[in-house]
PDB file of C-alpha atoms in Angstrom:
ATOM      1  CA  ALA A  23      -0.102  -0.026   0.040  1.00 62.00           C
ATOM      2  CA  SER A  24       1.212   3.345  -0.878  1.00 81.00           C
ATOM      3  CA  TYR A  25       0.545   4.905   2.602  1.00 84.00           C
ATOM      4  CA  LEU A  26       3.072   2.500   3.953  1.00 86.00           C
ATOM      5  CA  ALA A  27       5.755   3.934   1.545  1.00 89.00           C
ATOM      6  CA  PHE A  28       4.899   7.357   2.617  1.00 90.00           C
ATOM      7  CA  LEU A  29       4.952   6.584   6.420  1.00 90.00           C
ATOM      8  CA  LYS A  30       8.377   4.686   6.174  1.00 89.00           C
ATOM      9  CA  GLN A  31       9.811   8.095   4.996  1.00 92.00           C
ATOM     10  CA  LEU A  32       8.741   9.959   7.927  1.00 94.00           C
ATOM     11  CA  ARG A  33      10.373  10.086  11.423  1.00 95.00           C
ATOM     12  CA  PRO A  34       8.795   8.087  14.102  1.00 94.00           C
ATOM     13  CA  ALA A  35       7.421  11.166  15.768  1.00 94.00           C
ATOM     14  CA  ASP A  36       5.673  12.157  12.487  1.00 96.00           C
ATOM     15  CA  ILE A  37       4.267   8.863  12.057  1.00 96.00           C
ATOM     16  CA  ALA A  38       2.742   9.029  15.541  1.00 95.00           C
ATOM     17  CA  TYR A  39       1.244  12.418  14.567  1.00 95.00           C
ATOM     18  CA  VAL A  40      -0.379  10.882  11.516  1.00 95.00           C
ATOM     19  CA  LEU A  41      -1.673   7.796  13.502  1.00 94.00           C
ATOM     20  CA  THR A  42      -3.201  10.200  16.145  1.00 93.00           C
ATOM     21  CA  ASN A  43      -5.028  12.059  13.540  1.00 94.00           C
ATOM     22  CA  LEU A  44      -6.589   9.230  11.631  1.00 93.00           C
ATOM     23  CA  LYS A  45     -10.077   7.970  12.441  1.00 94.00           C
ATOM     24  CA  ALA A  46      -9.871   4.755  14.803  1.00 91.00           C
ATOM     25  CA  ARG A  47     -10.688   2.236  12.265  1.00 93.00           C
ATOM     26  CA  ASP A  48      -8.309   3.624   9.748  1.00 93.00           C
ATOM     27  CA  ARG A  49      -5.474   4.099  12.509  1.00 93.00           C
ATOM     28  CA  ASP A  50      -5.848   0.418  13.441  1.00 92.00           C
ATOM     29  CA  THR A  51      -5.553  -0.790   9.699  1.00 93.00           C
ATOM     30  CA  VAL A  52      -2.500   1.435   9.003  1.00 93.00           C
ATOM     31  CA  PHE A  53      -0.870   0.607  12.269  1.00 94.00           C
ATOM     32  CA  ARG A  54      -1.401  -3.152  11.779  1.00 94.00           C
ATOM     33  CA  GLN A  55       0.119  -2.935   8.260  1.00 94.00           C
ATOM     34  CA  LEU A  56       3.156  -0.992   9.713  1.00 95.00           C
ATOM     35  CA  PHE A  57       3.641  -3.506  12.483  1.00 95.00           C
ATOM     36  CA  LEU A  58       3.623  -6.395  10.091  1.00 94.00           C
ATOM     37  CA  GLU A  59       6.056  -4.560   7.643  1.00 93.00           C
ATOM     38  CA  ASN A  60       8.498  -2.854  10.115  1.00 94.00           C
ATOM     39  CA  LEU A  61       8.122  -3.826  13.635  1.00 95.00           C
ATOM     40  CA  THR A  62      10.844  -1.612  14.935  1.00 94.00           C
ATOM     41  CA  LEU A  63       9.399   1.487  13.204  1.00 95.00           C
ATOM     42  CA  ALA A  64       5.867   0.856  14.559  1.00 95.00           C
ATOM     43  CA  ALA A  65       7.309   0.330  18.060  1.00 95.00           C
ATOM     44  CA  VAL A  66       9.214   3.601  17.970  1.00 94.00           C
ATOM     45  CA  ALA A  67       6.287   5.307  16.420  1.00 95.00           C
ATOM     46  CA  VAL A  68       3.967   4.243  19.280  1.00 94.00           C
ATOM     47  CA  SER A  69       6.612   5.213  21.931  1.00 93.00           C
ATOM     48  CA  GLU A  70       6.566   8.672  20.375  1.00 92.00           C
ATOM     49  CA  MET A  71       2.903   9.160  21.354  1.00 91.00           C
ATOM     50  CA  SER A  72       2.157  11.220  24.161  1.00 87.00           C
ATOM     51  CA  ALA A  73      -0.087   9.999  27.066  1.00 82.00           C
ATOM     52  CA  GLN A  74      -2.940  12.227  25.780  1.00 84.00           C
ATOM     53  CA  ASP A  75      -2.828  10.426  22.364  1.00 84.00           C
ATOM     54  CA  ASP A  76      -3.519   7.211  24.288  1.00 83.00           C
ATOM     55  CA  PRO A  77      -1.034   4.848  22.797  1.00 88.00           C
ATOM     56  CA  LEU A  78      -2.852   1.920  24.431  1.00 85.00           C
ATOM     57  CA  ASP A  79      -5.634   2.365  22.018  1.00 88.00           C
ATOM     58  CA  VAL A  80      -3.322   1.280  19.212  1.00 90.00           C
ATOM     59  CA  LEU A  81      -1.902  -1.554  21.312  1.00 91.00           C
ATOM     60  CA  ASP A  82      -5.476  -2.925  22.089  1.00 90.00           C
ATOM     61  CA  GLU A  83      -5.724  -3.938  18.522  1.00 86.00           C
ATOM     62  CA  LEU A  84      -2.653  -6.452  18.943  1.00 93.00           C
ATOM     63  CA  ASP A  85      -2.713  -9.781  20.617  1.00 93.00           C
ATOM     64  CA  PRO A  86      -0.310 -10.435  23.719  1.00 94.00           C
ATOM     65  CA  GLU A  87       2.390 -11.901  21.742  1.00 96.00           C
ATOM     66  CA  GLU A  88       2.424  -9.073  19.308  1.00 95.00           C
ATOM     67  CA  ILE A  89       2.662  -6.574  22.054  1.00 94.00           C
ATOM     68  CA  SER A  90       5.371  -8.412  23.566  1.00 94.00           C
ATOM     69  CA  SER A  91       7.391  -8.420  20.299  1.00 94.00           C
ATOM     70  CA  LEU A  92       6.818  -4.759  19.890  1.00 94.00           C
ATOM     71  CA  LEU A  93       7.880  -3.880  23.525  1.00 93.00           C
ATOM     72  CA  GLN A  94      11.187  -5.876  22.923  1.00 94.00           C
ATOM     73  CA  GLU A  95      12.010  -3.582  20.085  1.00 93.00           C
ATOM     74  CA  LEU A  96      12.103  -0.621  22.515  1.00 91.00           C
ATOM     75  CA  PRO A  97      14.714   0.457  25.159  1.00 87.00           C
ATOM     76  CA  ALA A  98      13.637  -0.452  28.632  1.00 89.00           C
ATOM     77  CA  ASP A  99      12.532   3.141  29.525  1.00 87.00           C
ATOM     78  CA  ASP A 100      10.388   3.548  26.482  1.00 85.00           C
ATOM     79  CA  ALA A 101       8.854   0.294  26.905  1.00 85.00           C
ATOM     80  CA  ALA A 102       8.076   1.197  30.568  1.00 83.00           C
ATOM     81  CA  HIS A 103       6.499   4.353  29.401  1.00 81.00           C
ATOM     82  CA  LEU A 104       3.805   2.434  27.456  1.00 78.00           C
TER      83      LEU A 104
END
């Protein structure tokens, strides 16, 4: 999907901004694809979300094993933040 090519060119903070400005259904679809294509980039983008952006809403769409994989991609302090 062309939106993934676009997102991969952005900094993680910008990806977080894009995700937080999508409708929930679109955000979940886009994040799922990003997660499947580039786990590290997806993890860092979620870690860039502020608490008011509620990154847990994004993580709610993942199963426990996927969340574990995502958190393992992050430094311990960033993972603890989530």
